[in-house]
Short mmCIF file of C-alpha atoms and ligand atoms in Angstrom, two decimals:
data_model
loop_
_atom_site.label_atom_id
_atom_site.label_comp_id
_atom_site.label_asym_id
_atom_site.label_seq_id
_atom_site.Cartn_x
_atom_site.Cartn_y
_atom_site.Cartn_z
CA MET A 1329 -0.57 -20.07 -12.12
CA LEU A 1330 -1.90 -16.50 -11.72
CA LYS A 1331 -1.62 -16.48 -7.93
CA THR A 1332 0.86 -13.93 -6.66
CA THR A 1333 1.78 -12.02 -3.52
CA PHE A 1334 2.14 -8.30 -2.85
CA PHE A 1335 3.93 -7.46 0.41
CA GLY A 1336 3.12 -10.96 1.59
CA LYS A 1337 -0.59 -10.62 0.83
CA GLY A 1338 -1.76 -13.59 -1.23
CA LEU A 1339 -3.69 -12.49 -4.34
CA LYS A 1340 -5.63 -14.71 -6.74
CA ASN A 1341 -4.08 -12.87 -9.69
CA PRO A 1342 -2.07 -9.71 -10.43
CA LEU A 1343 -5.10 -7.73 -11.65
CA VAL A 1344 -6.22 -4.68 -9.68
CA LEU A 1345 -9.40 -2.67 -10.09
CA ALA A 1346 -8.15 0.91 -10.66
CA SER A 1347 -9.66 3.65 -8.55
CA GLY A 1348 -12.78 5.48 -9.55
CA ILE A 1349 -14.39 3.45 -12.27
CA LEU A 1350 -16.76 1.32 -10.23
CA GLY A 1351 -17.23 3.40 -7.10
CA THR A 1352 -16.74 2.76 -3.41
CA GLY A 1353 -19.60 0.44 -2.44
CA SER A 1354 -18.64 -2.92 -0.95
CA ASP A 1355 -21.24 -4.80 -3.07
CA ILE A 1356 -19.59 -3.94 -6.37
CA LEU A 1357 -16.06 -4.16 -4.94
CA ASN A 1358 -16.77 -7.67 -3.58
CA ARG A 1359 -18.15 -8.68 -6.97
CA VAL A 1360 -14.98 -7.47 -8.72
CA GLY A 1361 -12.93 -9.17 -6.00
CA LYS A 1362 -14.20 -12.57 -7.21
CA TYR A 1363 -12.09 -12.04 -10.33
CA ALA A 1364 -9.42 -9.46 -9.40
CA GLY A 1365 -6.52 -9.83 -6.98
CA LEU A 1366 -7.10 -6.41 -5.42
CA VAL A 1367 -9.78 -3.73 -5.69
CA THR A 1368 -9.35 0.01 -5.19
CA THR A 1369 -12.10 2.27 -3.92
CA LYS A 1370 -12.97 5.47 -5.71
CA SER A 1371 -10.84 8.19 -4.13
CA ILE A 1372 -12.36 9.31 -0.85
CA GLY A 1373 -12.06 12.98 0.01
CA PRO A 1374 -12.38 15.31 2.97
CA VAL A 1375 -16.04 16.27 2.43
CA GLU A 1376 -19.10 15.13 0.56
CA ARG A 1377 -18.72 16.32 -3.01
CA LEU A 1378 -21.02 15.96 -5.99
CA GLY A 1379 -18.42 16.18 -8.72
CA ASN A 1380 -19.05 17.81 -12.09
CA LYS A 1381 -22.35 17.85 -13.97
CA ASN A 1382 -23.07 15.66 -16.97
CA PRO A 1383 -21.80 15.19 -19.60
CA CYS A 1384 -18.72 14.07 -17.74
CA VAL A 1385 -17.80 10.61 -19.11
CA LEU A 1386 -17.72 10.09 -22.88
CA GLU A 1387 -16.22 7.61 -25.26
CA VAL A 1388 -13.69 9.01 -27.72
CA ALA A 1389 -11.52 7.28 -30.32
CA GLY A 1390 -9.19 4.98 -28.37
CA GLY A 1391 -10.74 5.34 -24.96
CA ILE A 1392 -12.64 7.59 -22.61
CA ILE A 1393 -12.53 11.24 -21.65
CA ASN A 1394 -13.88 12.10 -18.21
CA CYS A 1395 -14.25 15.04 -15.90
CA VAL A 1396 -16.18 13.36 -13.10
CA GLY A 1397 -14.24 15.60 -10.72
CA LEU A 1398 -13.87 13.32 -7.70
CA PRO A 1399 -17.44 12.91 -6.46
CA SER A 1400 -17.11 11.49 -2.97
CA PRO A 1401 -19.33 10.65 -0.02
CA GLY A 1402 -16.62 12.20 2.18
CA TYR A 1403 -14.43 10.16 4.50
CA LEU A 1404 -16.84 10.35 7.41
CA HIS A 1405 -19.33 8.30 5.36
CA LEU A 1406 -16.82 5.67 4.37
CA GLU A 1407 -18.15 3.14 6.85
CA GLU A 1408 -21.57 3.01 5.12
CA GLU A 1409 -19.85 2.43 1.78
CA ILE A 1410 -17.24 -0.10 2.75
CA HIS A 1411 -19.18 -2.06 5.38
CA GLY A 1412 -19.04 -5.77 4.49
CA ILE A 1413 -16.03 -5.65 2.22
CA ASN A 1414 -14.57 -9.15 2.12
CA THR A 1415 -11.91 -8.97 -0.56
CA PRO A 1416 -8.35 -7.55 -0.52
CA TRP A 1417 -8.71 -3.81 -1.01
CA ILE A 1418 -6.92 -0.52 -1.41
CA ALA A 1419 -8.42 2.63 0.09
CA SER A 1420 -7.76 5.48 -2.34
CA ILE A 1421 -7.77 8.90 -0.73
CA TYR A 1422 -7.38 12.50 -1.85
CA GLY A 1423 -7.21 15.87 -0.16
CA HIS A 1424 -6.61 19.52 -0.82
CA SER A 1425 -3.77 19.74 1.68
CA VAL A 1426 -1.33 17.48 3.47
CA GLY A 1427 -3.51 17.91 6.55
CA ASP A 1428 -6.53 16.51 4.66
CA PHE A 1429 -4.58 13.45 3.55
CA VAL A 1430 -3.28 12.83 7.06
CA LYS A 1431 -6.76 13.14 8.60
CA ILE A 1432 -8.33 10.82 6.03
CA ALA A 1433 -5.46 8.29 6.14
CA LYS A 1434 -5.85 8.08 9.92
CA HIS A 1435 -9.59 7.55 9.62
CA VAL A 1436 -9.47 4.93 6.84
CA SER A 1437 -6.73 3.01 8.66
CA GLY A 1438 -9.41 2.17 11.23
CA PHE A 1439 -11.13 0.06 8.54
CA ASN A 1440 -7.97 -1.95 7.97
CA PRO A 1441 -7.57 -1.68 4.21
CA ASP A 1442 -4.71 -3.79 2.84
CA PHE A 1443 -3.16 -0.64 1.37
CA ILE A 1444 -3.78 3.10 1.21
CA GLU A 1445 -3.32 4.76 -2.18
CA LEU A 1446 -2.67 8.49 -2.35
CA ASN A 1447 -4.37 10.06 -5.35
CA MET A 1448 -1.77 12.77 -5.62
CA SER A 1449 -3.22 14.47 -8.67
CA CYS A 1450 -6.58 14.69 -10.30
CA PRO A 1451 -6.70 16.72 -13.50
CA ASN A 1452 -10.46 17.20 -13.46
CA THR A 1453 -11.02 19.55 -10.57
CA SER A 1454 -10.69 23.31 -10.48
CA ASP A 1455 -8.77 23.08 -7.20
CA GLY A 1456 -5.96 21.14 -8.81
CA MET A 1457 -4.44 19.03 -6.03
CA ALA A 1458 -1.35 18.46 -8.09
CA PHE A 1459 1.00 17.11 -5.42
CA ALA A 1460 2.51 14.66 -7.88
CA THR A 1461 3.73 17.38 -10.21
CA ASN A 1462 6.03 18.79 -7.54
CA LYS A 1463 8.95 16.91 -6.02
CA ASP A 1464 8.95 18.66 -2.64
CA ALA A 1465 5.16 18.51 -2.24
CA SER A 1466 5.25 14.76 -3.03
CA ILE A 1467 7.93 14.16 -0.44
CA GLU A 1468 6.12 16.08 2.27
CA LEU A 1469 2.81 14.37 1.55
CA VAL A 1470 4.19 10.83 1.62
CA LYS A 1471 6.31 11.47 4.72
CA GLU A 1472 3.40 12.87 6.70
CA VAL A 1473 0.98 10.10 5.70
CA LYS A 1474 3.60 7.45 6.52
CA LYS A 1475 3.94 8.92 10.01
CA THR A 1476 0.17 8.61 10.48
CA THR A 1477 -0.49 5.00 9.55
CA LYS A 1478 0.96 1.52 9.77
CA ILE A 1479 -0.89 0.51 6.59
CA ARG A 1480 1.36 0.33 3.53
CA VAL A 1481 1.15 3.44 1.38
CA ILE A 1482 1.00 3.50 -2.42
CA ALA A 1483 1.73 6.78 -4.21
CA LYS A 1484 -0.30 7.19 -7.41
CA LEU A 1485 1.51 9.29 -9.95
CA THR A 1486 0.38 11.41 -12.84
CA PRO A 1487 2.02 11.11 -16.26
CA ASN A 1488 1.46 14.85 -16.78
CA VAL A 1489 4.95 15.86 -15.70
CA THR A 1490 8.20 16.52 -17.51
CA ASN A 1491 10.10 13.92 -15.50
CA ILE A 1492 8.12 11.12 -13.85
CA VAL A 1493 11.32 9.45 -12.66
CA GLU A 1494 12.12 12.43 -10.45
CA ILE A 1495 8.71 12.17 -8.76
CA ALA A 1496 8.99 8.38 -8.43
CA LYS A 1497 12.38 8.70 -6.75
CA SER A 1498 10.99 11.40 -4.46
CA VAL A 1499 8.09 9.31 -3.21
CA GLU A 1500 10.39 6.33 -2.73
CA SER A 1501 12.82 8.44 -0.70
CA ALA A 1502 9.89 9.69 1.40
CA GLY A 1503 8.96 6.12 2.33
CA ALA A 1504 6.22 5.14 -0.13
CA ASP A 1505 5.89 1.36 -0.18
CA ALA A 1506 4.76 1.16 -3.81
CA ILE A 1507 3.81 3.28 -6.79
CA THR A 1508 0.72 3.20 -9.00
CA ALA A 1509 1.40 4.59 -12.45
CA ILE A 1510 -0.46 6.16 -14.15
CA ASN A 1511 -3.47 8.36 -13.51
CA SER A 1512 -5.34 9.80 -16.51
CA VAL A 1513 -3.49 11.70 -19.23
CA GLY A 1514 -4.19 15.25 -20.28
CA PRO A 1515 -6.42 17.04 -19.79
CA GLY A 1516 -7.96 16.86 -23.24
CA MET A 1517 -10.99 18.44 -24.83
CA ILE A 1518 -13.69 17.52 -27.30
CA ILE A 1519 -15.72 20.07 -29.27
CA ASN A 1520 -19.01 19.43 -31.03
CA ALA A 1521 -19.00 21.11 -34.43
CA ASP A 1522 -22.78 21.51 -34.51
CA VAL A 1523 -23.05 22.98 -31.04
CA LYS A 1524 -19.78 24.88 -31.55
CA LYS A 1525 -18.73 24.34 -27.95
CA PRO A 1526 -16.68 21.99 -25.77
CA VAL A 1527 -18.84 18.98 -24.90
CA LEU A 1528 -17.76 18.18 -21.35
CA SER A 1529 -19.40 20.19 -18.59
CA PHE A 1530 -15.95 21.00 -17.18
CA LYS A 1531 -14.72 21.68 -20.75
CA THR A 1532 -11.64 19.48 -20.25
CA GLY A 1533 -11.20 15.91 -19.04
CA GLY A 1534 -8.65 13.16 -18.41
CA LEU A 1535 -7.93 10.59 -21.10
CA THR A 1536 -7.89 6.88 -20.26
CA GLY A 1537 -8.18 3.55 -22.05
CA PRO A 1538 -6.11 1.97 -24.85
CA MET A 1539 -4.88 5.29 -26.27
CA ILE A 1540 -2.80 5.88 -23.11
CA LYS A 1541 -1.21 2.42 -22.95
CA PRO A 1542 2.04 3.49 -24.68
CA ILE A 1543 2.41 6.37 -22.23
CA ALA A 1544 1.69 4.10 -19.26
CA LEU A 1545 4.21 1.52 -20.51
CA ARG A 1546 6.87 4.19 -20.94
CA CYS A 1547 6.26 5.57 -17.45
CA VAL A 1548 6.35 2.13 -15.82
CA TYR A 1549 9.47 1.18 -17.78
CA GLN A 1550 11.30 4.33 -16.69
CA ILE A 1551 10.17 4.09 -13.07
CA TYR A 1552 11.23 0.42 -12.88
CA GLU A 1553 14.75 1.34 -13.99
CA ASN A 1554 15.07 3.98 -11.27
CA VAL A 1555 13.30 2.81 -8.11
CA LYS A 1556 13.21 -0.43 -6.13
CA ILE A 1557 9.65 -0.30 -4.78
CA PRO A 1558 7.00 -2.29 -6.69
CA ILE A 1559 4.75 -0.71 -9.30
CA ILE A 1560 1.05 -1.20 -10.06
CA GLY A 1561 1.09 -0.56 -13.82
CA THR A 1562 -2.16 1.08 -14.90
CA GLY A 1563 -3.34 2.61 -18.15
CA GLY A 1564 -5.02 1.19 -21.22
CA ILE A 1565 -5.06 -2.48 -20.26
CA LEU A 1566 -7.76 -4.26 -22.26
CA THR A 1567 -6.38 -7.75 -22.87
CA GLY A 1568 -4.25 -10.45 -21.29
CA THR A 1569 -1.41 -9.55 -23.64
CA ASP A 1570 -1.63 -5.91 -22.52
CA ALA A 1571 -1.18 -7.16 -18.93
CA VAL A 1572 1.84 -9.23 -19.99
CA GLU A 1573 3.40 -6.17 -21.65
CA MET A 1574 2.79 -4.06 -18.55
CA MET A 1575 4.52 -6.62 -16.34
CA MET A 1576 7.38 -6.87 -18.82
CA ALA A 1577 7.79 -3.09 -18.46
CA GLY A 1578 8.19 -3.60 -14.72
CA ALA A 1579 4.75 -3.76 -13.09
CA SER A 1580 4.28 -6.30 -10.28
CA LEU A 1581 0.51 -5.83 -10.50
CA VAL A 1582 -1.67 -4.50 -13.30
CA GLY A 1583 -4.43 -1.92 -12.79
CA ILE A 1584 -7.57 -2.00 -14.93
CA GLY A 1585 -10.11 0.80 -15.18
CA SER A 1586 -11.60 1.79 -18.51
CA ALA A 1587 -11.89 -1.85 -19.67
CA THR A 1588 -14.82 -2.16 -17.27
CA TYR A 1589 -16.66 0.76 -18.89
CA LYS A 1590 -18.30 -1.46 -21.50
CA GLU A 1591 -17.71 -4.90 -20.09
CA GLY A 1592 -18.18 -4.40 -16.35
CA VAL A 1593 -16.81 -6.97 -13.95
CA ASN A 1594 -16.47 -9.55 -16.75
CA ALA A 1595 -13.40 -7.72 -18.03
CA PHE A 1596 -11.42 -9.17 -15.12
CA ALA A 1597 -12.44 -12.79 -15.75
CA ARG A 1598 -11.63 -12.44 -19.46
CA ILE A 1599 -8.28 -10.70 -18.98
CA ALA A 1600 -7.24 -13.25 -16.32
CA LYS A 1601 -8.11 -16.10 -18.69
CA GLU A 1602 -6.19 -14.51 -21.54
CA LEU A 1603 -3.19 -13.90 -19.30
CA GLU A 1604 -3.17 -17.52 -18.20
CA SER A 1605 -3.42 -18.77 -21.80
CA TRP A 1606 -0.52 -16.53 -22.83
CA MET A 1607 1.62 -17.80 -19.97
CA LYS A 1608 0.86 -21.44 -20.79
CA ALA A 1609 1.59 -20.92 -24.48
CA ASN A 1610 4.87 -19.19 -23.65
CA GLY A 1611 6.10 -21.52 -20.90
CA TYR A 1612 5.77 -19.27 -17.84
CA LYS A 1613 4.64 -20.72 -14.53
CA GLU A 1614 4.40 -17.64 -12.31
CA VAL A 1615 3.47 -14.04 -13.07
CA LYS A 1616 6.54 -12.83 -11.13
CA GLU A 1617 8.74 -14.29 -13.88
CA LEU A 1618 7.35 -11.66 -16.26
CA VAL A 1619 8.16 -8.59 -14.17
CA GLY A 1620 10.73 -6.38 -15.86
CA ILE A 1621 11.82 -8.80 -18.56
CA ALA A 1622 11.57 -6.14 -21.27
CA HIS A 1623 14.63 -4.44 -19.77
C1 LIG B 593 -14.46 7.75 -14.79
C2 LIG B 593 -13.11 7.66 -14.15
C3 LIG B 593 -12.96 7.99 -12.81
C4 LIG B 593 -11.72 7.93 -12.19
N1 LIG B 593 -11.61 8.25 -10.87
C5 LIG B 593 -10.40 8.13 -10.23
C6 LIG B 593 -10.30 8.38 -8.83
O1 LIG B 593 -11.28 8.65 -8.13
N2 LIG B 593 -9.06 8.27 -8.29
C7 LIG B 593 -7.94 7.92 -8.99
O2 LIG B 593 -6.85 7.82 -8.42
N3 LIG B 593 -8.03 7.64 -10.32
C8 LIG B 593 -9.23 7.75 -10.94
N4 LIG B 593 -9.32 7.44 -12.28
C9 LIG B 593 -8.11 7.00 -13.01
C10 LIG B 593 -7.99 5.46 -13.03
O3 LIG B 593 -7.86 4.93 -11.74
C11 LIG B 593 -6.80 5.01 -13.90
O4 LIG B 593 -5.61 5.49 -13.33
C12 LIG B 593 -6.93 5.49 -15.33
O5 LIG B 593 -8.26 5.36 -15.75
C13 LIG B 593 -6.03 4.71 -16.30
O6 LIG B 593 -6.39 3.37 -16.38
P1 LIG B 593 -7.35 2.76 -17.55
O7 LIG B 593 -6.77 3.23 -18.84
O8 LIG B 593 -7.31 1.28 -17.35
O9 LIG B 593 -8.70 3.34 -17.31
C14 LIG B 593 -10.57 7.51 -12.93
C15 LIG B 593 -10.72 7.17 -14.28
C16 LIG B 593 -11.96 7.23 -14.90
C17 LIG B 593 -12.09 6.84 -16.34
#
Protein backbone atom coordinates (compact mmCIF):
# COMPACT_ATOMS: atom_id res chain seq x y z
CA MET A 1 0.00 0.00 0.00
CA LEU A 2 2.82 2.45 0.81
CA LYS A 3 4.97 1.46 -2.16
CA THR A 4 5.46 4.28 -4.62
CA THR A 5 7.74 5.38 -7.44
CA PHE A 6 9.76 8.55 -7.96
CA PHE A 7 11.05 9.03 -11.52
CA GLY A 8 10.55 5.31 -12.04
CA LYS A 9 12.56 4.36 -8.96
CA GLY A 10 10.57 1.92 -6.82
CA LEU A 11 10.41 3.04 -3.17
CA LYS A 12 9.07 1.06 -0.22
CA ASN A 13 7.20 4.14 1.01
CA PRO A 14 7.05 7.91 0.37
CA LEU A 15 9.17 8.79 3.43
CA VAL A 16 12.57 10.41 2.91
CA LEU A 17 15.28 11.02 5.48
CA ALA A 18 15.92 14.79 5.26
CA SER A 19 19.49 15.95 4.88
CA GLY A 20 21.71 16.59 7.84
CA ILE A 21 20.06 15.00 10.81
CA LEU A 22 21.73 11.60 10.79
CA GLY A 23 24.96 12.30 8.93
CA THR A 24 26.58 10.84 5.84
CA GLY A 25 27.81 7.41 6.93
CA SER A 26 26.47 4.43 5.00
CA ASP A 27 25.87 2.39 8.21
CA ILE A 28 23.25 4.77 9.56
CA LEU A 29 21.83 5.55 6.11
CA ASN A 30 21.38 1.82 5.39
CA ARG A 31 19.66 1.40 8.76
CA VAL A 32 17.22 4.23 7.97
CA GLY A 33 16.77 2.76 4.49
CA LYS A 34 15.16 -0.34 6.04
CA TYR A 35 12.20 1.88 6.94
CA ALA A 36 12.38 4.91 4.60
CA GLY A 37 11.87 5.01 0.84
CA LEU A 38 14.86 7.29 0.28
CA VAL A 39 17.67 8.64 2.44
CA THR A 40 19.55 11.91 2.00
CA THR A 41 23.16 12.41 3.06
CA LYS A 42 24.17 15.37 5.15
CA SER A 43 25.15 18.11 2.69
CA ILE A 44 28.65 17.51 1.38
CA GLY A 45 30.79 20.56 0.75
CA PRO A 46 33.94 21.57 -1.06
CA VAL A 47 36.36 21.13 1.86
CA GLU A 48 36.56 19.47 5.24
CA ARG A 49 34.73 21.72 7.67
CA LEU A 50 34.16 21.37 11.39
CA GLY A 51 30.99 23.41 11.66
CA ASN A 52 30.13 25.58 14.64
CA LYS A 53 31.06 24.86 18.26
CA ASN A 54 28.59 23.56 20.82
CA PRO A 55 25.97 24.44 21.87
CA CYS A 56 24.63 24.13 18.36
CA VAL A 57 21.53 21.90 18.55
CA LEU A 58 18.93 22.60 21.23
CA GLU A 59 15.32 21.74 21.82
CA VAL A 60 12.93 24.69 22.00
CA ALA A 61 9.15 24.82 22.34
CA GLY A 62 7.76 23.17 19.21
CA GLY A 63 10.98 21.86 17.77
CA ILE A 64 14.70 22.37 17.46
CA ILE A 65 17.02 25.29 16.89
CA ASN A 66 20.37 24.49 15.32
CA CYS A 67 23.46 26.20 14.04
CA VAL A 68 25.54 23.15 13.19
CA GLY A 69 26.89 25.16 10.26
CA LEU A 70 27.38 22.43 7.66
CA PRO A 71 30.15 20.29 9.14
CA SER A 72 31.38 18.15 6.27
CA PRO A 73 34.15 15.66 5.56
CA GLY A 74 34.56 17.43 2.20
CA TYR A 75 33.61 15.84 -1.10
CA LEU A 76 36.98 14.18 -1.60
CA HIS A 77 36.27 12.03 1.47
CA LEU A 78 32.81 11.03 0.35
CA GLU A 79 33.91 7.57 -0.71
CA GLU A 80 34.92 6.61 2.86
CA GLU A 81 31.53 7.78 4.11
CA ILE A 82 29.25 6.32 1.50
CA HIS A 83 31.09 3.08 0.76
CA GLY A 84 28.64 0.18 1.11
CA ILE A 85 25.44 2.14 0.74
CA ASN A 86 22.76 -0.29 -0.36
CA THR A 87 19.56 1.72 -0.19
CA PRO A 88 18.07 4.35 -2.54
CA TRP A 89 19.83 7.61 -1.73
CA ILE A 90 20.10 11.29 -2.45
CA ALA A 91 23.49 12.99 -2.36
CA SER A 92 23.00 16.44 -0.85
CA ILE A 93 25.67 18.94 -1.84
CA TYR A 94 26.51 22.55 -1.07
CA GLY A 95 29.09 25.04 -2.23
CA HIS A 96 30.12 28.65 -1.95
CA SER A 97 29.99 29.22 -5.69
CA VAL A 98 28.44 27.69 -8.78
CA GLY A 99 31.89 26.29 -9.54
CA ASP A 100 31.93 24.44 -6.20
CA PHE A 101 28.54 22.88 -6.87
CA VAL A 102 29.57 21.82 -10.37
CA LYS A 103 32.82 20.25 -9.13
CA ILE A 104 31.08 18.37 -6.31
CA ALA A 105 28.13 17.28 -8.48
CA LYS A 106 30.57 15.82 -11.00
CA HIS A 107 32.44 13.97 -8.29
CA VAL A 108 29.39 12.57 -6.47
CA SER A 109 27.85 11.44 -9.78
CA GLY A 110 30.67 8.89 -9.90
CA PHE A 111 29.07 7.17 -6.88
CA ASN A 112 25.77 6.85 -8.71
CA PRO A 113 23.35 8.35 -6.21
CA ASP A 114 19.70 8.07 -7.25
CA PHE A 115 19.40 11.85 -7.04
CA ILE A 116 21.53 14.90 -6.29
CA GLU A 117 19.98 17.54 -4.02
CA LEU A 118 21.31 21.08 -4.11
CA ASN A 119 21.31 22.66 -0.68
CA MET A 120 20.86 26.13 -2.08
CA SER A 121 20.74 27.93 1.24
CA CYS A 122 21.94 27.28 4.73
CA PRO A 123 21.06 29.94 7.27
CA ASN A 124 23.66 28.86 9.81
CA THR A 125 26.92 29.83 8.21
CA SER A 126 28.61 33.19 8.13
CA ASP A 127 29.32 32.78 4.41
CA GLY A 128 25.63 32.69 3.58
CA MET A 129 25.35 30.63 0.39
CA ALA A 130 21.89 31.97 -0.22
CA PHE A 131 21.39 30.93 -3.85
CA ALA A 132 17.75 30.13 -3.20
CA THR A 133 16.92 33.67 -2.16
CA ASN A 134 17.81 35.01 -5.59
CA LYS A 135 16.00 34.09 -8.79
CA ASP A 136 18.92 34.61 -11.17
CA ALA A 137 21.44 32.86 -8.92
CA SER A 138 19.06 29.87 -8.61
CA ILE A 139 18.68 29.64 -12.36
CA GLU A 140 22.40 29.79 -13.02
CA LEU A 141 23.17 27.21 -10.35
CA VAL A 142 20.62 24.66 -11.53
CA LYS A 143 21.51 25.14 -15.21
CA GLU A 144 25.22 24.61 -14.61
CA VAL A 145 24.74 21.54 -12.41
CA LYS A 146 22.32 20.03 -14.93
CA LYS A 147 24.95 20.40 -17.64
CA THR A 148 27.43 18.51 -15.45
CA THR A 149 25.50 15.38 -14.53
CA LYS A 150 23.03 12.87 -15.88
CA ILE A 151 21.74 12.20 -12.34
CA ARG A 152 18.38 13.84 -11.63
CA VAL A 153 18.73 17.10 -9.73
CA ILE A 154 16.53 18.22 -6.83
CA ALA A 155 16.60 21.89 -5.82
CA LYS A 156 16.11 22.39 -2.08
CA LEU A 157 14.47 25.69 -1.31
CA THR A 158 14.45 27.94 1.70
CA PRO A 159 11.20 29.35 3.09
CA ASN A 160 13.07 32.52 4.06
CA VAL A 161 12.05 34.46 0.97
CA THR A 162 9.26 36.86 0.14
CA ASN A 163 8.02 34.76 -2.77
CA ILE A 164 8.89 31.05 -2.81
CA VAL A 165 6.80 30.52 -5.95
CA GLU A 166 9.12 32.77 -7.93
CA ILE A 167 12.14 30.69 -6.89
CA ALA A 168 10.30 27.41 -7.54
CA LYS A 169 9.38 28.54 -11.05
CA SER A 170 12.96 29.65 -11.63
CA VAL A 171 14.51 26.31 -10.71
CA GLU A 172 11.90 24.49 -12.78
CA SER A 173 12.67 26.68 -15.80
CA ALA A 174 16.39 25.99 -15.29
CA GLY A 175 15.77 22.24 -15.55
CA ALA A 176 15.49 21.03 -11.95
CA ASP A 177 13.81 17.64 -11.91
CA ALA A 178 12.20 18.09 -8.49
CA ILE A 179 12.02 20.44 -5.53
CA THR A 180 12.55 19.80 -1.83
CA ALA A 181 10.70 22.31 0.33
CA ILE A 182 11.59 23.43 2.93
CA ASN A 183 14.93 23.97 4.62
CA SER A 184 14.98 25.36 8.17
CA VAL A 185 13.11 28.56 9.03
CA GLY A 186 14.64 31.67 10.48
CA PRO A 187 17.20 32.20 11.72
CA GLY A 188 15.97 32.46 15.29
CA MET A 189 17.66 33.11 18.60
CA ILE A 190 17.38 31.96 22.18
CA ILE A 191 18.69 33.96 25.15
CA ASN A 192 19.35 32.62 28.63
CA ALA A 193 18.09 35.09 31.22
CA ASP A 194 20.59 33.96 33.85
CA VAL A 195 23.60 34.11 31.57
CA LYS A 196 22.19 37.21 29.84
CA LYS A 197 23.46 36.08 26.46
CA PRO A 198 22.37 34.21 23.33
CA VAL A 199 22.75 30.48 23.99
CA LEU A 200 23.86 29.15 20.60
CA SER A 201 27.55 29.44 19.79
CA PHE A 202 26.67 31.09 16.47
CA LYS A 203 24.06 33.22 18.31
CA THR A 204 21.37 32.38 15.73
CA GLY A 205 20.07 29.10 14.34
CA GLY A 206 17.53 27.53 12.00
CA LEU A 207 14.17 26.38 13.34
CA THR A 208 12.83 22.93 12.48
CA GLY A 209 10.29 20.45 13.80
CA PRO A 210 6.51 20.73 14.37
CA MET A 211 6.52 24.53 14.76
CA ILE A 212 7.44 24.93 11.08
CA LYS A 213 4.85 22.50 9.68
CA PRO A 214 2.30 25.23 8.82
CA ILE A 215 4.99 27.16 6.93
CA ALA A 216 6.13 24.02 5.11
CA LEU A 217 2.53 23.14 4.18
CA ARG A 218 1.93 26.65 2.85
CA CYS A 219 5.12 26.57 0.77
CA VAL A 220 4.37 23.13 -0.68
CA TYR A 221 0.76 24.12 -1.41
CA GLN A 222 1.84 27.26 -3.26
CA ILE A 223 4.63 25.53 -5.17
CA TYR A 224 2.28 22.71 -6.24
CA GLU A 225 -0.13 25.23 -7.75
CA ASN A 226 2.63 26.84 -9.81
CA VAL A 227 5.08 24.19 -11.00
CA LYS A 228 4.75 20.75 -12.58
CA ILE A 229 7.85 19.05 -11.16
CA PRO A 230 7.35 16.84 -8.08
CA ILE A 231 7.94 18.09 -4.55
CA ILE A 232 9.53 16.43 -1.52
CA GLY A 233 7.52 18.12 1.25
CA THR A 234 9.69 18.57 4.33
CA GLY A 235 9.20 20.40 7.61
CA GLY A 236 7.67 19.41 10.92
CA ILE A 237 6.47 15.92 10.02
CA LEU A 238 6.05 13.90 13.22
CA THR A 239 3.11 11.59 12.54
CA GLY A 240 1.42 9.62 9.78
CA THR A 241 -1.33 12.23 9.64
CA ASP A 242 1.27 14.97 9.17
CA ALA A 243 2.57 12.99 6.17
CA VAL A 244 -0.97 12.71 4.78
CA GLU A 245 -1.45 16.48 5.12
CA MET A 246 1.87 17.15 3.37
CA MET A 247 0.88 14.96 0.44
CA MET A 248 -2.54 16.60 0.31
CA ALA A 249 -0.71 19.95 -0.01
CA GLY A 250 1.07 18.55 -3.06
CA ALA A 251 4.12 16.57 -1.94
CA SER A 252 4.88 13.34 -3.83
CA LEU A 253 7.32 12.31 -1.10
CA VAL A 254 7.62 13.44 2.51
CA GLY A 255 10.92 14.44 4.15
CA ILE A 256 11.52 13.76 7.84
CA GLY A 257 14.32 15.26 9.90
CA SER A 258 13.70 16.52 13.41
CA ALA A 259 11.39 13.59 14.25
CA THR A 260 14.52 11.44 14.44
CA TYR A 261 16.11 13.73 17.05
CA LYS A 262 14.45 11.93 19.95
CA GLU A 263 13.24 8.75 18.32
CA GLY A 264 16.06 7.89 15.91
CA VAL A 265 15.42 5.48 13.08
CA ASN A 266 12.22 4.21 14.75
CA ALA A 267 10.44 7.40 13.72
CA PHE A 268 10.27 6.06 10.17
CA ALA A 269 8.74 2.70 11.11
CA ARG A 270 6.15 4.42 13.31
CA ILE A 271 5.21 7.12 10.80
CA ALA A 272 4.94 4.52 7.99
CA LYS A 273 2.63 2.41 10.15
CA GLU A 274 0.48 5.40 11.05
CA LEU A 275 0.28 6.45 7.41
CA GLU A 276 -0.84 2.99 6.37
CA SER A 277 -3.50 2.87 9.12
CA TRP A 278 -4.83 6.28 8.04
CA MET A 279 -5.04 5.17 4.41
CA LYS A 280 -6.85 1.94 5.33
CA ALA A 281 -9.30 3.79 7.58
CA ASN A 282 -9.98 6.34 4.85
CA GLY A 283 -10.21 3.99 1.87
CA TYR A 284 -7.04 4.91 -0.04
CA LYS A 285 -5.03 2.21 -1.79
CA GLU A 286 -2.01 4.14 -3.08
CA VAL A 287 -0.12 7.13 -1.69
CA LYS A 288 -0.25 8.81 -5.12
CA GLU A 289 -4.01 9.24 -4.66
CA LEU A 290 -3.31 11.67 -1.83
CA VAL A 291 -1.03 14.04 -3.73
CA GLY A 292 -2.57 17.48 -4.10
CA ILE A 293 -6.08 16.61 -2.99
CA ALA A 294 -6.27 19.63 -0.68
CA HIS A 295 -6.43 21.87 -3.75
C1 LIG B 1 20.68 19.46 12.95
C2 LIG B 1 20.19 19.73 11.56
C3 LIG B 1 21.08 19.68 10.49
C4 LIG B 1 20.65 19.93 9.20
N1 LIG B 1 21.55 19.85 8.17
C5 LIG B 1 21.13 20.05 6.88
C6 LIG B 1 22.04 19.88 5.80
O1 LIG B 1 23.21 19.53 5.96
N2 LIG B 1 21.55 20.12 4.55
C7 LIG B 1 20.25 20.47 4.29
O2 LIG B 1 19.88 20.65 3.13
N3 LIG B 1 19.36 20.58 5.31
C8 LIG B 1 19.78 20.39 6.59
N4 LIG B 1 18.86 20.48 7.62
C9 LIG B 1 17.45 20.79 7.31
C10 LIG B 1 16.61 19.51 7.16
O3 LIG B 1 17.05 18.72 6.09
C11 LIG B 1 15.12 19.85 6.96
O4 LIG B 1 14.96 20.57 5.77
C12 LIG B 1 14.57 20.64 8.13
O5 LIG B 1 15.07 20.12 9.34
C13 LIG B 1 13.03 20.61 8.19
O6 LIG B 1 12.54 19.32 8.41
P1 LIG B 1 12.13 18.76 9.89
O7 LIG B 1 11.21 19.78 10.47
O8 LIG B 1 11.50 17.43 9.63
O9 LIG B 1 13.40 18.66 10.66
C14 LIG B 1 19.28 20.24 8.95
C15 LIG B 1 18.38 20.28 10.01
C16 LIG B 1 18.81 20.03 11.31
C17 LIG B 1 17.82 20.06 12.44
